[in-house]
Each structure stands twice: as C-alpha cells, then as structure tokens.
Amino acid sequence: MRSLYGWLALGAGAALVVLAEYRLNDYYQRVLAVVAINVILAVSLSLTNGFSGDVSLGHAAFMAIGAYASALLTMPASMKLLALPDLPAWLARLELPFALALLAAGVLAALAAFVVGIPVLRLRGHYLSVATLGLMVIVQVVALNWQTVTRGARGLNGLPPLTTLLWAYGWMLVSVIVIWRLVRSPFGRAMLAVREDELAAACRGVRVVRTRMLAFVTGAFFAGTAGALWAHLITAIAPASFSFFITFNVVAMVVIGGAGSITGAILGGVLMTLLPEWLRGIETSLAGSGRPLYGLSQIVIALLMLLVMIFRPQGLLGGRELTDLLRRPPPVRPGENEGAVGRAPR
Amino acid sequence: MTYLLQQTVNALNLGSIYALVAIGLTIVYGILRLINFAHGDMMTVGAYVALAALSALVLPVWSAMLLAMIVAGAIGIVIERLAYRPLRGSREVAMLITSLAISSLIQNSATMTLTAQPRPLRLPAELARRFEWAGLTIAPIDGLILLLSILLMVLLSLFVKYTTIGIAMRACSERVWTTHLMGVHVNRVIAVAFGVSAALAGIAGVLWSGKFGLVDPFTGFVPGLKAFVAAVIGGVGSIPGAMVGGYLLGFAEVFFVAFAPPALSGYRDAFVFVLLLAILLVRPAGLFGLEEGRRA
Amino acid sequence: MLHIHDLHVAYGNVDALKGISLEVRAGEIVALIGSNGAGKTTTLSAISGLLRPKRGQILFEGVEITRLAPYEIVRRGLVQCPEGRQIFARLTVAENLRLAAGHRRDRSAVARDLERVLGLFPILGERQQQIAGLLSGGEQQMLALGRSIMSAPRLLLLDEPSLGLAPLVVERIFQVIADLRREGVTILLVEQNAWQALRLADRAYVIETGAITLSAPAPVLLEDPRVKAAYLGG
C-alpha cells in the first residue's frame, strides 16, 4: 500500500463500501458481506492448504468456535439471563465490544488449532486432514451437548447484528494484508520450502513443524474471526450451521482459485460465493414446479473441483499472484512442472 | 454381568462394521497413500441399493446384500478410473481433495434424487425381531453382522495371502515402481483394490442401516471417518491392523457410553476423535503400523 | 534385439537423457558404464516403460515399445532387475518369486524355472517361507536376480548388480550372469563397477551427463586411457 495507486484504490473501495452500506437492499448487502467473510476464510485456508502444503479441513470447526465465542461475549446480559440462565456468573455479566469479541474468537480458534496441531503436524500431511475433520465432529458434538452454554440443537438466536459491510470489508482488508505480508516474509519462504521438499527444507535449517504450526494456527485465527463475523451477520447459530459443507466450500475456493496464491484465494472466495448463490436461485425456482433440486449447487461445485483437479490442478491462477500477471513475466517456481514429462506411470 | 455381556454384543456388532470399512480404507491407503474421504459414502450407496432391492424389487435379503456389494464395488472401480487415475503421479493432496469432491458429489446426488429425508430400511421380520435370551436382548441381525463380517474377513485374508493379485496388492503397497517391473498390471491391481474396498463398505452400509433402521444421504460419512480412526489404531496400511482396530474402536465406543456418566453419553462421537488425537500423540504408527507415517 | 534411437528424457525442466542411441544384439552382454547421475538408471527406466521419453524410439525385436505400459514390456521378455535392495521386504521369498512369474500361463515352465533358481541359489530354497526383509544384502541381490529369472527374460536389464556387496557375493552374481548368457539370455548390464562389467561384457557404452560419449568392444575400453582414468581408478 505504499504507492499512490494503493491509497487511491483503498479510498475508492472504502467509498464503495460506504455507498453499498446505505444504498443497497438487505439481500445484496448480505451477499456482499458473505463475499467478504468467504474471502477471509479462503485466504486463511490458503495459508495451510496452499502455502505449507497440508490440507486442513478444520475451517468449519474454527468458525464454529469463533461464532459461539463471539456470540456469548457480545450478547446483552439481560438476554443471556433469559436464554442461558445457567451460564457461569463471569460470562453471564460480560458484554464486550465487537472488536474485542472478534479477537477473542480468533484466539480461541487458534488455541484449538494448536492443540490439534501438536500430535498431528509432525506426521504426514494426511493426518492433519483427518484430525481436523475429527475436530469438526468434536466441536459439533460439544455444541450439541453443552446445553448450559450453547443451548444445544436450538442454538443461539437474536445475536446483535454487528457485522456491517464496513466491519466485514475492513476486517477482510486486515486479514489479507497480514497474510500477504506473512507469505512474503522469510517465514513464507520457509513454508514454500517445506511444501516443495520437506527434507531439503529441514536440511537448510527450516524448523518444519514450527513453520507448519504457525501457518495452521494463523489460518485458524482468521477462520475464527470469520465465524464471528458470520454469526453477527446471520444473527442465529446452531451446531448444524458448521457442517462439512462449510469446510468443503472453503477448500473449493482455494482449490479453484489456485493453491499458493492469495489473489487466487480471493478470486475463489468471490466466485464460490456468487456461483452457489446464483445456483440456489435455480434450485428454489424449480421448487415451484414441484421438483426442487436441492443439492444442485453443491454438485456443481464438486464437479468443478474434480475438473480443476484433473485439467488445471494448479487452479485458475496457477500458484501465481494477480499482481505477478499484471506486472512482469511470471516467475517459475521450482517443482511447478513436476511430473509434466517424466511422470511415473503409478 | 448380563449388562456387560449385552454391551459386548453391541461392541462386537459395531466393531465388525468398523472393521469392514477400515479394511477398505487401509487397502487403498496402502497402495495409493490416499485417505479416501469418499469411502464412507460407499456405505450409503450399499444401504440405498439394499433398500431398493428389498422394497422395490422384493429380493431376498442375501441377494440384496450381494447386489449392494456388487453395485458399490462397481462404483468404486468407476470412480477410481475417472477421478483418481488421471491424478497418478501428481501431488498426494490432489487425490485427497478429489476424494472430498467425490464425497460431496455422492451425498448431494443422493440428496437431489432421493431427498435428504431418512428412509426406513426394514429387514425381514425374522432377522430384525428382538428376543430375550439368557437375560440379553438380541436379534438375529446381531449374529448375522458378526458372522458375515468374520466370513468376509477370512475370505479377504485368504485372497490377499494366496492369490497372485493379492500378493500383487501387497507388493504395490510396498513399492509400486518395482511392482511394475515384475510384469504386474498395476492399474488392474489398483482397480481390484478399489472394487474390493468399496464392496466391503457397501455391505457394511447394509448391515449398519439394517441394524439402525434408517438410510439418508449422509449415513456413511461419520462411520467412514470413524473407520479411519480404527485404521489408525491398527496402523494404517495393515489389513490385520484394520480388523483389530475396528473391534478395539467398537469396544472403546460402546464401553464409553455404557460406563461413563450418563451426562457424557452424548459425547460418544467426540470421544472417538479425542481418542484419535491421543493415539496420534502417543503411537502414530498404531498397533501393527509401519513407521512410514512419521515425517522425515 | 534392442535398438534405442535418439532417446530424450526429462524430469520437469531438467534434461536427464539428451539423445541416447544404443543397440544390444541377441546373445550379447553389453555394459553401460558411467558415474553416479550420468543417466544409467534413467535409461533403464525409460526402456522398461516407467518413464515417458520426451523424444526418441525404443525397439525390441523390431517392434516399437516406446509407449507400452511396463507390464506389456515385461511380458514380451524384456525384464529389468532393479538396483539395490528393491525386493519386497514384507513378502516371503516364495511370494517374491511367484509374483514375478504371475503373468506366465505355462505352469510347468514356471515350475522348471523355480527349480532352476533354487538350484542356482540354494539359500533361497532354505528361506522360502521367510520374510524377504530378513535376508542379508547378498541374499537379497540373489533373490532379485532369481525373481528376474522367474519372469522368463529374453533380454535382461541388470541395474548395478554388484552395488554394496561383498567381493565373494559379487563373484557369485557375475558367475550366474555368465551362465544366463550361455543359456541364451541377452544382457544389458549397468554398472559403476566398470572393471567387473568390462571383464564380462562383449561391448560397452560410456554414458556421461545424459549422453553416450564412447562405445567400443569391452577389451578395447579396458585399455582406453580415458576410461582407465575415469572409471578404473587410473
């Protein structure tokens, strides 16, 4: 953001957001806010799934943790007294401003990631995938059973609608900048080195497990905050809100946009919000004809992902940043053409 | 004492099903290093096929089960051919992500065509009828699950131990590259591995839904994940490990529910995955594991 | 019997073979010598169909096999005995041998070949039911060689058969190779141990950084000053 153009773009963006805040109807405002939240999710997931080369499937879980945390921290005490009479006294009285609740949401999610990461990150990447899906089940089960805090399957309703477009896009900007910086720092290069060849990275003095852990925990932090934003946008959360679909859709954003590229993740986040939204319109419009096609949007996303994996496994942007494409000939990353010619028949 | 026996019966049932599903996961993982997230959905496929066979075609139970195995196995082979084979030689995570997409595809195709509404899978009365015996409440289905699972596991073990293609499967899980040099048609071996895995998951799905009485598009997802925990307990890649791991997990889960304070029984699924984390912390290679799980 | 014409193989952007041409005639032992990383194993992998060449042709008995799958190549009688300890350590000795003959339909011929392998290496007979991973290094190399015999080779590609073995075992392995040739098996031998290879071979090629730099009858190369300096320890 050092250049004049950067500041101009920022100013123009802020003006647009403010304009949208006051001019657009509720539906479009909500879609736009979801776009911002999904961009945060995609960019934070790209930290693990794109850069350090693991596949985390924990985003639904981290979102849930963040959503419940922020909901409990911001709900008016009077409401808590009615809805959750058995809450511990300190929590029942606590009413935090949104900014603090957002941070707390991220920190709790990061903590959960840390606990899962300890046993798993020293193992082959696969185990992270299974353990994070396991975390999703654990979080759902806890949310379902911990009646005194979560109200179980009924969920928490009537949350304060704190997620304005300004909050959503402001926080999105913060997330993108932090993660962009991180990826371009020595730590980011360490992540790429780990992804390309772990052993070689270790030999060059990269602390593999720590690098992985930092990527994973940072990603979880932002996923937690995204969960909080989402909770205060929809204003109602329940255990079923944070299912495998959420995780899957975020993974689709990163895969389709292009793993290893922040702008790719942003692109994926935007596309994978608008496309299903549009398809859902079709689903429900067909419902009138007596033959609703629920599931259609998910089927399209899944097929899209399969096609991308087979024909363009590097995703739309192919591991490059949009800025690379605009400015100079793209750098060839080591291993990008891996197996293109000398591919083994296995 | 009767309570203990009753819980043992339950654990054996649950363990049998986990074992059948875990075997398939472990076979495919052994050869392709793929954690097949769509494996549990083969249970769903099997259960729906059995539902159709029993209700629409009015077939006898045994042929409904056979049909479920055949259809699930065939779908497994087709999926491998269309989705996984083009990815051979690319990064390991490519197949993992593809398996997620397949899983979503199966779940949502079922939702779209059959609706998300759970449907009852009714086994014939002579299988499902419960009766009291020595203080235990059991149904013939309980015995069927155990015996059929053991029979299938014995057959599979013989297949893997004595047939040429079984030996080739084990060879592939050790070093695929060299297996090519032995004149083995590796692609065919992989197809067979997927077929066998999916068929076992298919029958497991019939047994699962037969026992609990319901099928929906997501029936197999969580049991499939839990079967992975079973495979990890036994050591991923080891077939005997998957069998033992399946039963150990069955016992752990049932006895957790039976003996933990009642307030905690709702947490049974959480317990299974906490167990997974604990095992990965203490002994990531499992009971029979090969130390390959650990990073360099 | 084997004709390789202008073979190019690349790993990603790195060219591993830059236009190799060589020929093996029926009944010969041909050695391919070169240092580590020169492209010897890559050449064998390309012949066996494990790597897809970028360019070039491989003909076996007059038929192009460049694009065939590895198993089809083995079934034509072009068998590779891979380097080092690439036996299946978790299979038994008997299973290792049986796997290599798995594609053959003539059961009595397979039984005869098994007899022969167990005759050549009696230790394998004693250890048939043992896990192959428990064999010693020399025994593992015997198993690897015996396994190749079970595939009924007409042309045998041998990758570093002497690698890391005690001199006595090397002696035994090379005896068996000589025996195989007498029985009519043609052999392409890849070796770092150039002296051993050249003593046994009829002709030899020298490969350096992905290209053939010398080819001559083996006795000539044994006396060649360049070969002496580079591969025979002066």
CSV table of N, CA and C in Angstrom, one decimal, chain A residues 5 60 62 81 86 115 178 217 223 228 238 267 283 308 315 318:
chain,number,residue,atom,x,y,z
A,5,TYR,N,-1.3,4.7,-6.0
A,5,TYR,CA,-2.4,4.0,-6.5
A,5,TYR,C,-3.0,3.1,-5.4
A,60,ALA,N,-14.7,-25.3,9.3
A,60,ALA,CA,-16.0,-25.3,9.9
A,60,ALA,C,-15.9,-25.3,11.4
A,62,PHE,N,-13.3,-24.2,13.3
A,62,PHE,CA,-12.7,-22.9,13.8
A,62,PHE,C,-13.8,-21.8,13.7
A,81,LEU,N,-29.5,-13.9,30.5
A,81,LEU,CA,-30.2,-14.3,31.7
A,81,LEU,C,-31.4,-15.1,31.3
A,86,ASP,N,-28.0,-20.7,33.2
A,86,ASP,CA,-27.0,-21.4,33.9
A,86,ASP,C,-25.6,-21.1,33.6
A,115,VAL,N,-3.8,-27.1,19.8
A,115,VAL,CA,-4.0,-28.4,20.5
A,115,VAL,C,-4.0,-29.6,19.5
A,178,VAL,N,-2.3,-8.9,6.5
A,178,VAL,CA,-1.5,-9.7,7.4
A,178,VAL,C,-1.0,-10.9,6.7
A,217,VAL,N,-2.1,-22.3,12.7
A,217,VAL,CA,-2.7,-21.6,13.8
A,217,VAL,C,-3.1,-20.2,13.3
A,223,ALA,N,-10.0,-17.8,10.6
A,223,ALA,CA,-11.2,-18.6,10.4
A,223,ALA,C,-12.1,-18.3,11.6
A,228,ALA,N,-17.0,-15.4,13.7
A,228,ALA,CA,-17.7,-14.4,14.5
A,228,ALA,C,-18.4,-13.4,13.6
A,238,ALA,N,-26.3,-22.4,15.1
A,238,ALA,CA,-26.7,-23.7,15.7
A,238,ALA,C,-25.6,-24.7,15.3
A,267,LEU,N,-10.0,-14.6,-5.4
A,267,LEU,CA,-10.9,-14.8,-6.6
A,267,LEU,C,-11.8,-16.0,-6.3
A,283,GLU,N,-32.3,-23.6,-7.9
A,283,GLU,CA,-32.8,-24.7,-7.0
A,283,GLU,C,-34.2,-24.3,-6.6
A,308,VAL,N,-11.2,-29.2,-12.2
A,308,VAL,CA,-10.0,-28.4,-11.9
A,308,VAL,C,-8.8,-29.4,-11.5
A,315,GLY,N,-5.0,-24.7,-10.3
A,315,GLY,CA,-6.1,-23.7,-10.0
A,315,GLY,C,-6.1,-22.6,-11.1
A,318,GLY,N,-3.0,-20.6,-10.9
A,318,GLY,CA,-1.8,-21.4,-11.1
A,318,GLY,C,-0.6,-21.0,-10.1
